[in-house]
């Protein structure tokens, strides 16, 4: 299906990177403009399971701005599978935003429910009953099949020489896959982009498999005010990082990841001569919600 040929591992230098550290960015954002980065890895084995079990299609759910919704629509289209997306917030059906329009254009059947019904339906498995014989992909692609796919991220390009691996965390599925597939000497660090995300500790632990690294950590102080909060400092940072490296990042996940990397590097989190691999998990289409001209790319 999707080819990994466009993925690169770009070493980068910046004015703030201490001389004793080296850094590289694994550019999963280059896989595809819509199936951004990690989302494809999370969906891969879910799609395979839906096909193997002759399911009628894939059923998933999420918010109106969910990268996961857009990615699922396209992945199902490529796989020739029907898919339904349950969307939180009835009001969104009146005017489809960019994410939902893309999903619908790619064939996803959108079902809009109120926030209350969304919450209670999720808790009571209502949709599983409404859509029998569908393969269910939980919100954000958070399941064992998702983590299994993310376990393949580090084998796309040789990541053996890196001492540290850093990624942004939403549901923590990508982080779990990285931990499961990292070398025992590698330290894997997740940067939650949500405020109060301490519950991730258990969510990640629940997806771990033997054989990876036992050195992993979630660092909670880098959400920059909470999910999708964009400060002028973040926007400035994203622009200057692009100007220095040519690497575009997004306002929700990867911009905060690189900003956290700068803070950690300056605080001495990394021992001398560490080699740090940052995972670019994509999400660039989310920048389309900004007025033109705010970002320099
Ligand atoms: C969804 C997403 C994430 C979060 O991945 P999880 O596996 O849920 O932690 C990170 N970065 C980008 C760009 C995303 O779209």
PDB file of C-alpha atoms and ligand atoms in Angstrom:
ATOM      1  CA  UNK A   1       0.000   0.000   0.000  1.00  0.00           C
ATOM      2  CA  UNK A   2       1.766   3.116   1.172  1.00  0.00           C
ATOM      3  CA  UNK A   3       5.445   3.228   0.447  1.00  0.00           C
ATOM      4  CA  UNK A   4       8.085   4.287   2.949  1.00  0.00           C
ATOM      5  CA  UNK A   5      10.410   5.442   0.178  1.00  0.00           C
ATOM      6  CA  UNK A   6       9.937   9.119   0.964  1.00  0.00           C
ATOM      7  CA  UNK A   7      10.847   8.793   4.634  1.00  0.00           C
ATOM      8  CA  UNK A   8      14.237  10.298   5.468  1.00  0.00           C
ATOM      9  CA  UNK A   9      16.334  10.643   8.592  1.00  0.00           C
ATOM     10  CA  UNK A  10      17.503  14.259   8.586  1.00  0.00           C
ATOM     11  CA  UNK A  11      20.354  15.251  10.899  1.00  0.00           C
ATOM     12  CA  UNK A  12      19.884  18.827  12.069  1.00  0.00           C
ATOM     13  CA  UNK A  13      21.841  21.633  13.683  1.00  0.00           C
ATOM     14  CA  UNK A  14      20.396  24.657  15.405  1.00  0.00           C
ATOM     15  CA  UNK A  15      21.724  27.698  17.230  1.00  0.00           C
ATOM     16  CA  UNK A  16      20.487  26.320  20.573  1.00  0.00           C
ATOM     17  CA  UNK A  17      21.682  22.716  20.317  1.00  0.00           C
ATOM     18  CA  UNK A  18      24.650  22.179  22.678  1.00  0.00           C
ATOM     19  CA  UNK A  19      27.819  21.137  20.804  1.00  0.00           C
ATOM     20  CA  UNK A  20      28.055  17.841  22.688  1.00  0.00           C
ATOM     21  CA  UNK A  21      24.689  16.611  21.373  1.00  0.00           C
ATOM     22  CA  UNK A  22      23.705  15.462  17.928  1.00  0.00           C
ATOM     23  CA  UNK A  23      20.154  15.192  16.664  1.00  0.00           C
ATOM     24  CA  UNK A  24      18.173  13.700  13.816  1.00  0.00           C
ATOM     25  CA  UNK A  25      14.546  13.829  12.737  1.00  0.00           C
ATOM     26  CA  UNK A  26      12.799  10.737  11.379  1.00  0.00           C
ATOM     27  CA  UNK A  27      10.505  12.285   8.791  1.00  0.00           C
ATOM     28  CA  UNK A  28       7.356  10.148   8.934  1.00  0.00           C
ATOM     29  CA  UNK A  29       5.526  13.282   7.806  1.00  0.00           C
ATOM     30  CA  UNK A  30       6.818  12.546   4.309  1.00  0.00           C
ATOM     31  CA  UNK A  31       4.825   9.296   3.929  1.00  0.00           C
ATOM     32  CA  UNK A  32       1.716  11.020   2.690  1.00  0.00           C
ATOM     33  CA  UNK A  33       0.149  14.482   3.064  1.00  0.00           C
ATOM     34  CA  UNK A  34      -3.074  13.074   4.585  1.00  0.00           C
ATOM     35  CA  UNK A  35      -2.138   9.835   6.318  1.00  0.00           C
ATOM     36  CA  UNK A  36       0.259  11.753   8.449  1.00  0.00           C
ATOM     37  CA  UNK A  37       3.186   9.937   9.911  1.00  0.00           C
ATOM     38  CA  UNK A  38       2.301   7.670  12.774  1.00  0.00           C
ATOM     39  CA  UNK A  39      -1.377   7.266  11.865  1.00  0.00           C
ATOM     40  CA  UNK A  40      -0.613   4.890   9.052  1.00  0.00           C
ATOM     41  CA  UNK A  41       1.508   2.701  11.336  1.00  0.00           C
ATOM     42  CA  UNK A  42      -1.353   2.596  13.851  1.00  0.00           C
ATOM     43  CA  UNK A  43      -3.879   1.571  11.204  1.00  0.00           C
ATOM     44  CA  UNK A  44      -1.871  -1.003   9.318  1.00  0.00           C
ATOM     45  CA  UNK A  45      -2.651  -4.057  11.482  1.00  0.00           C
ATOM     46  CA  UNK A  46      -6.194  -2.896  12.188  1.00  0.00           C
ATOM     47  CA  UNK A  47      -6.878  -2.899   8.450  1.00  0.00           C
ATOM     48  CA  UNK A  48      -5.242  -6.289   8.105  1.00  0.00           C
ATOM     49  CA  UNK A  49      -7.430  -7.674  10.924  1.00  0.00           C
ATOM     50  CA  UNK A  50     -10.612  -6.239   9.369  1.00  0.00           C
ATOM     51  CA  UNK A  51      -9.766  -7.949   6.093  1.00  0.00           C
ATOM     52  CA  UNK A  52      -8.676 -11.239   7.641  1.00  0.00           C
ATOM     53  CA  UNK A  53     -11.922 -11.428   9.633  1.00  0.00           C
ATOM     54  CA  UNK A  54     -14.068 -10.458   6.647  1.00  0.00           C
ATOM     55  CA  UNK A  55     -15.488  -7.518   8.573  1.00  0.00           C
ATOM     56  CA  UNK A  56     -18.004  -5.254   6.885  1.00  0.00           C
ATOM     57  CA  UNK A  57     -15.682  -2.348   7.428  1.00  0.00           C
ATOM     58  CA  UNK A  58     -13.941  -0.259  10.032  1.00  0.00           C
ATOM     59  CA  UNK A  59     -15.716   1.728  12.706  1.00  0.00           C
ATOM     60  CA  UNK A  60     -13.848   4.416  14.557  1.00  0.00           C
ATOM     61  CA  UNK A  61     -14.587   7.631  16.398  1.00  0.00           C
ATOM     62  CA  UNK A  62     -13.038  10.944  17.271  1.00  0.00           C
ATOM     63  CA  UNK A  63     -13.230  14.696  17.476  1.00  0.00           C
ATOM     64  CA  UNK A  64     -13.959  16.906  14.480  1.00  0.00           C
ATOM     65  CA  UNK A  65     -10.285  17.856  14.127  1.00  0.00           C
ATOM     66  CA  UNK A  66      -8.875  14.378  14.566  1.00  0.00           C
ATOM     67  CA  UNK A  67      -5.943  13.489  12.295  1.00  0.00           C
ATOM     68  CA  UNK A  68      -6.893   9.896  13.033  1.00  0.00           C
ATOM     69  CA  UNK A  69     -10.331  10.309  11.400  1.00  0.00           C
ATOM     70  CA  UNK A  70      -8.852  11.718   8.188  1.00  0.00           C
ATOM     71  CA  UNK A  71      -6.146   9.057   8.086  1.00  0.00           C
ATOM     72  CA  UNK A  72      -8.595   6.203   8.674  1.00  0.00           C
ATOM     73  CA  UNK A  73     -10.769   7.367   5.793  1.00  0.00           C
ATOM     74  CA  UNK A  74      -7.892   7.369   3.366  1.00  0.00           C
ATOM     75  CA  UNK A  75      -6.365   4.119   4.610  1.00  0.00           C
ATOM     76  CA  UNK A  76      -9.738   2.363   4.226  1.00  0.00           C
ATOM     77  CA  UNK A  77     -10.189   3.783   0.770  1.00  0.00           C
ATOM     78  CA  UNK A  78      -6.783   2.441  -0.257  1.00  0.00           C
ATOM     79  CA  UNK A  79      -7.647  -0.933   1.258  1.00  0.00           C
ATOM     80  CA  UNK A  80     -11.090  -1.050  -0.367  1.00  0.00           C
ATOM     81  CA  UNK A  81     -12.844  -1.195   3.022  1.00  0.00           C
ATOM     82  CA  UNK A  82     -15.987   0.610   4.043  1.00  0.00           C
ATOM     83  CA  UNK A  83     -15.542   2.893   7.023  1.00  0.00           C
ATOM     84  CA  UNK A  84     -17.733   4.795   9.426  1.00  0.00           C
ATOM     85  CA  UNK A  85     -16.565   7.585  11.697  1.00  0.00           C
ATOM     86  CA  UNK A  86     -18.592   8.628  14.743  1.00  0.00           C
ATOM     87  CA  UNK A  87     -17.861  12.330  15.268  1.00  0.00           C
ATOM     88  CA  UNK A  88     -18.160  14.150  18.599  1.00  0.00           C
ATOM     89  CA  UNK A  89     -20.405  17.221  18.316  1.00  0.00           C
ATOM     90  CA  UNK A  90     -23.644  17.341  16.304  1.00  0.00           C
ATOM     91  CA  UNK A  91     -23.004  20.915  15.184  1.00  0.00           C
ATOM     92  CA  UNK A  92     -20.144  19.838  12.938  1.00  0.00           C
ATOM     93  CA  UNK A  93     -22.450  18.306  10.353  1.00  0.00           C
ATOM     94  CA  UNK A  94     -23.667  21.746   9.235  1.00  0.00           C
ATOM     95  CA  UNK A  95     -20.300  22.880   8.074  1.00  0.00           C
ATOM     96  CA  UNK A  96     -17.656  20.232   7.465  1.00  0.00           C
ATOM     97  CA  UNK A  97     -14.215  21.480   8.424  1.00  0.00           C
ATOM     98  CA  UNK A  98     -11.131  20.548   6.408  1.00  0.00           C
ATOM     99  CA  UNK A  99     -10.513  17.282   8.291  1.00  0.00           C
ATOM    100  CA  UNK A 100     -14.102  16.059   7.993  1.00  0.00           C
ATOM    101  CA  UNK A 101     -14.450  17.154   4.381  1.00  0.00           C
ATOM    102  CA  UNK A 102     -11.309  15.221   3.495  1.00  0.00           C
ATOM    103  CA  UNK A 103     -12.615  12.176   5.335  1.00  0.00           C
ATOM    104  CA  UNK A 104     -15.959  12.356   3.562  1.00  0.00           C
ATOM    105  CA  UNK A 105     -14.327  12.875   0.172  1.00  0.00           C
ATOM    106  CA  UNK A 106     -12.371   9.699   0.803  1.00  0.00           C
ATOM    107  CA  UNK A 107     -15.553   7.760   1.413  1.00  0.00           C
ATOM    108  CA  UNK A 108     -15.963   7.789   5.179  1.00  0.00           C
ATOM    109  CA  UNK A 109     -19.548   7.693   6.351  1.00  0.00           C
ATOM    110  CA  UNK A 110     -19.804  10.341   9.054  1.00  0.00           C
ATOM    111  CA  UNK A 111     -22.200   9.933  11.979  1.00  0.00           C
ATOM    112  CA  UNK A 112     -22.560  12.996  14.196  1.00  0.00           C
ATOM    113  CA  UNK A 113     -23.515  12.617  17.845  1.00  0.00           C
ATOM    114  CA  UNK A 114     -23.822  15.040  20.727  1.00  0.00           C
ATOM    115  CA  UNK A 115     -20.986  15.256  23.223  1.00  0.00           C
ATOM    116  CA  UNK A 116     -23.110  13.496  25.844  1.00  0.00           C
ATOM    117  CA  UNK A 117     -24.050  10.657  23.521  1.00  0.00           C
ATOM    118  CA  UNK A 118     -20.462  10.389  22.410  1.00  0.00           C
ATOM    119  CA  UNK A 119     -19.264   9.965  25.975  1.00  0.00           C
ATOM    120  CA  UNK A 120     -21.977   7.575  27.059  1.00  0.00           C
ATOM    121  CA  UNK A 121     -21.855   5.632  23.779  1.00  0.00           C
ATOM    122  CA  UNK A 122     -18.147   5.090  24.146  1.00  0.00           C
ATOM    123  CA  UNK A 123     -18.575   3.865  27.700  1.00  0.00           C
ATOM    124  CA  UNK A 124     -21.450   1.491  26.853  1.00  0.00           C
ATOM    125  CA  UNK A 125     -20.037   0.137  23.548  1.00  0.00           C
ATOM    126  CA  UNK A 126     -23.191   1.442  21.853  1.00  0.00           C
ATOM    127  CA  UNK A 127     -21.658   1.715  18.407  1.00  0.00           C
ATOM    128  CA  UNK A 128     -20.173  -1.737  18.492  1.00  0.00           C
ATOM    129  CA  UNK A 129     -23.770  -2.944  18.840  1.00  0.00           C
ATOM    130  CA  UNK A 130     -25.121  -0.562  16.205  1.00  0.00           C
ATOM    131  CA  UNK A 131     -22.511  -1.668  13.673  1.00  0.00           C
ATOM    132  CA  UNK A 132     -22.196  -5.438  13.975  1.00  0.00           C
ATOM    133  CA  UNK A 133     -19.308  -7.171  12.208  1.00  0.00           C
ATOM    134  CA  UNK A 134     -17.275  -3.994  11.987  1.00  0.00           C
ATOM    135  CA  UNK A 135     -13.682  -3.911  13.133  1.00  0.00           C
ATOM    136  CA  UNK A 136     -13.535  -1.280  15.880  1.00  0.00           C
ATOM    137  CA  UNK A 137     -10.568   1.043  16.049  1.00  0.00           C
ATOM    138  CA  UNK A 138     -10.658   2.996  19.319  1.00  0.00           C
ATOM    139  CA  UNK A 139     -10.222   6.765  19.474  1.00  0.00           C
ATOM    140  CA  UNK A 140      -6.822   7.814  18.200  1.00  0.00           C
ATOM    141  CA  UNK A 141      -5.996   4.261  17.090  1.00  0.00           C
ATOM    142  CA  UNK A 142      -5.140   3.243  20.649  1.00  0.00           C
ATOM    143  CA  UNK A 143      -5.027  -0.564  20.682  1.00  0.00           C
ATOM    144  CA  UNK A 144      -2.568  -3.429  20.568  1.00  0.00           C
ATOM    145  CA  UNK A 145      -2.677  -3.575  16.752  1.00  0.00           C
ATOM    146  CA  UNK A 146      -1.850   0.133  16.706  1.00  0.00           C
ATOM    147  CA  UNK A 147       1.145  -0.331  18.984  1.00  0.00           C
ATOM    148  CA  UNK A 148       2.288  -3.312  16.905  1.00  0.00           C
ATOM    149  CA  UNK A 149       2.348  -1.149  13.773  1.00  0.00           C
ATOM    150  CA  UNK A 150       4.236   1.593  15.596  1.00  0.00           C
ATOM    151  CA  UNK A 151       6.797  -1.035  16.565  1.00  0.00           C
ATOM    152  CA  UNK A 152       7.906  -0.911  12.922  1.00  0.00           C
ATOM    153  CA  UNK A 153       8.740   2.794  12.905  1.00  0.00           C
ATOM    154  CA  UNK A 154      12.301   2.280  14.111  1.00  0.00           C
ATOM    155  CA  UNK A 155      13.081  -0.269  11.428  1.00  0.00           C
ATOM    156  CA  UNK A 156      12.202   2.001   8.489  1.00  0.00           C
ATOM    157  CA  UNK A 157      15.694   3.507   8.636  1.00  0.00           C
ATOM    158  CA  UNK A 158      18.642   2.479  10.820  1.00  0.00           C
ATOM    159  CA  UNK A 159      18.073   4.009  14.270  1.00  0.00           C
ATOM    160  CA  UNK A 160      20.660   1.820  16.006  1.00  0.00           C
ATOM    161  CA  UNK A 161      23.208   4.590  16.638  1.00  0.00           C
ATOM    162  CA  UNK A 162      20.854   6.781  18.649  1.00  0.00           C
ATOM    163  CA  UNK A 163      20.989   6.812  22.440  1.00  0.00           C
ATOM    164  CA  UNK A 164      17.667   8.636  22.921  1.00  0.00           C
ATOM    165  CA  UNK A 165      14.340   8.603  21.104  1.00  0.00           C
ATOM    166  CA  UNK A 166      11.771  11.364  21.615  1.00  0.00           C
ATOM    167  CA  UNK A 167       8.177  11.524  20.418  1.00  0.00           C
ATOM    168  CA  UNK A 168       5.015  13.509  21.089  1.00  0.00           C
ATOM    169  CA  UNK A 169       2.236  11.613  22.884  1.00  0.00           C
ATOM    170  CA  UNK A 170      -1.523  11.845  22.476  1.00  0.00           C
ATOM    171  CA  UNK A 171      -2.864   8.396  23.350  1.00  0.00           C
ATOM    172  CA  UNK A 172       0.655   7.026  23.906  1.00  0.00           C
ATOM    173  CA  UNK A 173       0.216   4.248  21.312  1.00  0.00           C
ATOM    174  CA  UNK A 174       3.162   5.442  19.238  1.00  0.00           C
ATOM    175  CA  UNK A 175       5.310   5.738  22.348  1.00  0.00           C
ATOM    176  CA  UNK A 176       4.420   2.157  23.345  1.00  0.00           C
ATOM    177  CA  UNK A 177       5.400   0.851  19.904  1.00  0.00           C
ATOM    178  CA  UNK A 178       8.718   2.676  20.091  1.00  0.00           C
ATOM    179  CA  UNK A 179       9.462   1.305  23.577  1.00  0.00           C
ATOM    180  CA  UNK A 180       8.610  -2.230  22.408  1.00  0.00           C
ATOM    181  CA  UNK A 181      11.021  -2.034  19.506  1.00  0.00           C
ATOM    182  CA  UNK A 182      13.864   0.078  20.932  1.00  0.00           C
ATOM    183  CA  UNK A 183      17.232  -1.419  21.808  1.00  0.00           C
ATOM    184  CA  UNK A 184      17.753  -2.117  25.525  1.00  0.00           C
ATOM    185  CA  UNK A 185      20.356   0.696  25.727  1.00  0.00           C
ATOM    186  CA  UNK A 186      18.051   3.292  24.188  1.00  0.00           C
ATOM    187  CA  UNK A 187      16.062   5.742  26.313  1.00  0.00           C
ATOM    188  CA  UNK A 188      12.575   6.486  24.932  1.00  0.00           C
ATOM    189  CA  UNK A 189      10.890   9.684  26.111  1.00  0.00           C
ATOM    190  CA  UNK A 190       7.300  10.732  25.415  1.00  0.00           C
ATOM    191  CA  UNK A 191       6.116  14.344  25.495  1.00  0.00           C
ATOM    192  CA  UNK A 192       2.352  14.534  26.230  1.00  0.00           C
ATOM    193  CA  UNK A 193       0.627  17.412  24.421  1.00  0.00           C
ATOM    194  CA  UNK A 194      -2.379  17.286  26.756  1.00  0.00           C
ATOM    195  CA  UNK A 195      -2.503  18.832  30.182  1.00  0.00           C
ATOM    196  CA  UNK A 196      -2.968  16.453  33.120  1.00  0.00           C
ATOM    197  CA  UNK A 197      -2.036  13.410  31.023  1.00  0.00           C
ATOM    198  CA  UNK A 198      -0.668  11.350  33.918  1.00  0.00           C
ATOM    199  CA  UNK A 199      -3.155   8.604  33.012  1.00  0.00           C
ATOM    200  CA  UNK A 200      -0.847   7.873  30.062  1.00  0.00           C
ATOM    201  CA  UNK A 201       1.527   6.050  32.369  1.00  0.00           C
ATOM    202  CA  UNK A 202      -0.951   3.169  32.675  1.00  0.00           C
ATOM    203  CA  UNK A 203      -2.201   3.389  29.079  1.00  0.00           C
ATOM    204  CA  UNK A 204       1.333   2.999  27.761  1.00  0.00           C
ATOM    205  CA  UNK A 205       2.237   0.257  30.238  1.00  0.00           C
ATOM    206  CA  UNK A 206      -0.840  -1.674  29.074  1.00  0.00           C
ATOM    207  CA  UNK A 207       0.559  -1.891  25.539  1.00  0.00           C
ATOM    208  CA  UNK A 208       4.086  -2.942  26.400  1.00  0.00           C
ATOM    209  CA  UNK A 209       5.568  -6.221  25.218  1.00  0.00           C
ATOM    210  CA  UNK A 210       8.681  -8.003  26.396  1.00  0.00           C
ATOM    211  CA  UNK A 211      11.835  -7.432  24.368  1.00  0.00           C
ATOM    212  CA  UNK A 212      12.070  -3.653  24.085  1.00  0.00           C
ATOM    213  CA  UNK A 213      13.770  -1.205  26.376  1.00  0.00           C
ATOM    214  CA  UNK A 214      13.005  -0.721  30.055  1.00  0.00           C
ATOM    215  CA  UNK A 215      14.302   2.853  29.867  1.00  0.00           C
ATOM    216  CA  UNK A 216      11.291   4.981  29.159  1.00  0.00           C
ATOM    217  CA  UNK A 217       9.686   8.045  30.598  1.00  0.00           C
ATOM    218  CA  UNK A 218       6.830  10.496  30.094  1.00  0.00           C
ATOM    219  CA  UNK A 219       7.647  14.154  30.775  1.00  0.00           C
ATOM    220  CA  UNK A 220       4.518  16.143  31.538  1.00  0.00           C
ATOM    221  CA  UNK A 221       5.746  19.725  31.700  1.00  0.00           C
ATOM    222  CA  UNK A 222       5.776  20.495  27.972  1.00  0.00           C
ATOM    223  CA  UNK A 223       2.125  20.731  26.896  1.00  0.00           C
ATOM    224  CA  UNK A 224       2.384  24.516  26.536  1.00  0.00           C
ATOM    225  CA  UNK A 225      -1.004  25.221  28.124  1.00  0.00           C
ATOM    226  CA  UNK A 226      -2.894  22.158  26.913  1.00  0.00           C
ATOM    227  CA  UNK A 227      -4.128  20.394  23.806  1.00  0.00           C
ATOM    228  CA  UNK A 228      -4.104  22.582  20.679  1.00  0.00           C
ATOM    229  CA  UNK A 229      -3.170  25.682  22.712  1.00  0.00           C
ATOM    230  CA  UNK A 230      -0.884  27.755  20.560  1.00  0.00           C
ATOM    231  CA  UNK A 231       1.124  30.520  22.171  1.00  0.00           C
ATOM    232  CA  UNK A 232       3.059  33.178  20.226  1.00  0.00           C
ATOM    233  CA  UNK A 233       6.200  31.553  21.650  1.00  0.00           C
ATOM    234  CA  UNK A 234       5.261  28.246  19.991  1.00  0.00           C
ATOM    235  CA  UNK A 235       4.545  29.888  16.638  1.00  0.00           C
ATOM    236  CA  UNK A 236       7.844  31.815  16.778  1.00  0.00           C
ATOM    237  CA  UNK A 237       9.675  28.649  17.668  1.00  0.00           C
ATOM    238  CA  UNK A 238       8.122  26.658  14.807  1.00  0.00           C
ATOM    239  CA  UNK A 239       9.097  29.402  12.359  1.00  0.00           C
ATOM    240  CA  UNK A 240      12.656  29.711  13.595  1.00  0.00           C
ATOM    241  CA  UNK A 241      13.135  25.928  13.650  1.00  0.00           C
ATOM    242  CA  UNK A 242      11.971  25.803  10.050  1.00  0.00           C
ATOM    243  CA  UNK A 243      14.250  28.679   9.066  1.00  0.00           C
ATOM    244  CA  UNK A 244      17.254  26.989  10.681  1.00  0.00           C
ATOM    245  CA  UNK A 245      16.643  23.413   9.542  1.00  0.00           C
ATOM    246  CA  UNK A 246      14.129  23.409   6.701  1.00  0.00           C
ATOM    247  CA  UNK A 247      11.969  21.002   8.744  1.00  0.00           C
ATOM    248  CA  UNK A 248       8.281  21.995   9.052  1.00  0.00           C
ATOM    249  CA  UNK A 249       6.480  21.018  12.268  1.00  0.00           C
ATOM    250  CA  UNK A 250       2.862  21.248  13.356  1.00  0.00           C
ATOM    251  CA  UNK A 251       1.213  23.340  16.053  1.00  0.00           C
ATOM    252  CA  UNK A 252      -0.378  20.473  18.007  1.00  0.00           C
ATOM    253  CA  UNK A 253       2.261  17.771  18.322  1.00  0.00           C
ATOM    254  CA  UNK A 254       5.631  18.070  16.659  1.00  0.00           C
ATOM    255  CA  UNK A 255       6.225  21.783  17.304  1.00  0.00           C
ATOM    256  CA  UNK A 256       5.790  21.104  21.013  1.00  0.00           C
ATOM    257  CA  UNK A 257       8.026  18.056  20.726  1.00  0.00           C
ATOM    258  CA  UNK A 258      10.937  20.055  19.312  1.00  0.00           C
ATOM    259  CA  UNK A 259      10.363  22.852  21.808  1.00  0.00           C
ATOM    260  CA  UNK A 260      10.528  20.272  24.606  1.00  0.00           C
ATOM    261  CA  UNK A 261      13.730  18.939  23.074  1.00  0.00           C
ATOM    262  CA  UNK A 262      15.278  22.413  23.262  1.00  0.00           C
ATOM    263  CA  UNK A 263      14.298  22.795  26.915  1.00  0.00           C
ATOM    264  CA  UNK A 264      15.584  19.351  27.837  1.00  0.00           C
ATOM    265  CA  UNK A 265      18.850  19.915  25.967  1.00  0.00           C
ATOM    266  CA  UNK A 266      19.358  23.208  27.776  1.00  0.00           C
ATOM    267  CA  UNK A 267      18.510  21.666  31.159  1.00  0.00           C
ATOM    268  CA  UNK A 268      21.148  18.959  30.733  1.00  0.00           C
ATOM    269  CA  UNK A 269      18.653  16.074  30.423  1.00  0.00           C
ATOM    270  CA  UNK A 270      20.912  14.377  27.883  1.00  0.00           C
ATOM    271  CA  UNK A 271      24.360  13.149  28.935  1.00  0.00           C
ATOM    272  CA  UNK A 272      27.346  14.349  26.874  1.00  0.00           C
ATOM    273  CA  UNK A 273      27.649  12.880  23.402  1.00  0.00           C
ATOM    274  CA  UNK A 274      24.064  11.683  23.323  1.00  0.00           C
ATOM    275  CA  UNK A 275      22.555  11.127  19.911  1.00  0.00           C
ATOM    276  CA  UNK A 276      18.890  12.044  19.946  1.00  0.00           C
ATOM    277  CA  UNK A 277      16.319  10.839  17.434  1.00  0.00           C
ATOM    278  CA  UNK A 278      13.112  12.853  17.204  1.00  0.00           C
ATOM    279  CA  UNK A 279      10.119  11.183  15.562  1.00  0.00           C
ATOM    280  CA  UNK A 280       8.254  13.508  13.209  1.00  0.00           C
ATOM    281  CA  UNK A 281       4.781  12.019  13.526  1.00  0.00           C
ATOM    282  CA  UNK A 282       3.271  14.270  10.850  1.00  0.00           C
ATOM    283  CA  UNK A 283       0.174  16.359  11.481  1.00  0.00           C
ATOM    284  CA  UNK A 284       1.173  19.169   9.127  1.00  0.00           C
ATOM    285  CA  UNK A 285      -2.313  19.359   7.640  1.00  0.00           C
ATOM    286  CA  UNK A 286      -3.447  20.619  11.061  1.00  0.00           C
ATOM    287  CA  UNK A 287      -1.566  23.862  10.345  1.00  0.00           C
ATOM    288  CA  UNK A 288      -4.237  24.661   7.751  1.00  0.00           C
ATOM    289  CA  UNK A 289      -6.416  25.884  10.624  1.00  0.00           C
ATOM    290  CA  UNK A 290      -4.081  28.898  10.991  1.00  0.00           C
ATOM    291  CA  UNK A 291      -4.644  32.079   8.995  1.00  0.00           C
ATOM    292  CA  UNK A 292      -2.299  32.311   6.007  1.00  0.00           C
ATOM    293  CA  UNK A 293       1.053  33.978   6.714  1.00  0.00           C
ATOM    294  CA  UNK A 294       1.320  33.002  10.395  1.00  0.00           C
ATOM    295  CA  UNK A 295       3.826  30.266   9.562  1.00  0.00           C
ATOM    296  CA  UNK A 296       6.765  30.911   7.265  1.00  0.00           C
ATOM    297  CA  UNK A 297       6.175  27.693   5.279  1.00  0.00           C
TER     298      UNK A 297
HETATM  299  C1  LIG B   1      -2.068  11.466  16.493  1.00  0.00           C
HETATM  300  C2  LIG B   1      -0.754  12.132  16.527  1.00  0.00           C
HETATM  301  C3  LIG B   1       0.174  11.926  17.560  1.00  0.00           C
HETATM  302  C4  LIG B   1      -0.165  11.118  18.796  1.00  0.00           C
HETATM  303  O1  LIG B   1       0.095   9.767  18.659  1.00  0.00           O
HETATM  304  P1  LIG B   1      -0.319   8.765  19.833  1.00  0.00           P
HETATM  305  O2  LIG B   1       0.058   7.447  19.325  1.00  0.00           O
HETATM  306  O3  LIG B   1      -1.808   8.909  20.007  1.00  0.00           O
HETATM  307  O4  LIG B   1       0.383   9.175  21.071  1.00  0.00           O
HETATM  308  C5  LIG B   1       1.410  12.526  17.478  1.00  0.00           C
HETATM  309  N1  LIG B   1       1.715  13.322  16.428  1.00  0.00           N
HETATM  310  C6  LIG B   1       0.860  13.566  15.437  1.00  0.00           C
HETATM  311  C7  LIG B   1       1.248  14.475  14.360  1.00  0.00           C
HETATM  312  C8  LIG B   1      -0.402  12.984  15.443  1.00  0.00           C
HETATM  313  O5  LIG B   1      -1.269  13.256  14.448  1.00  0.00           O
END
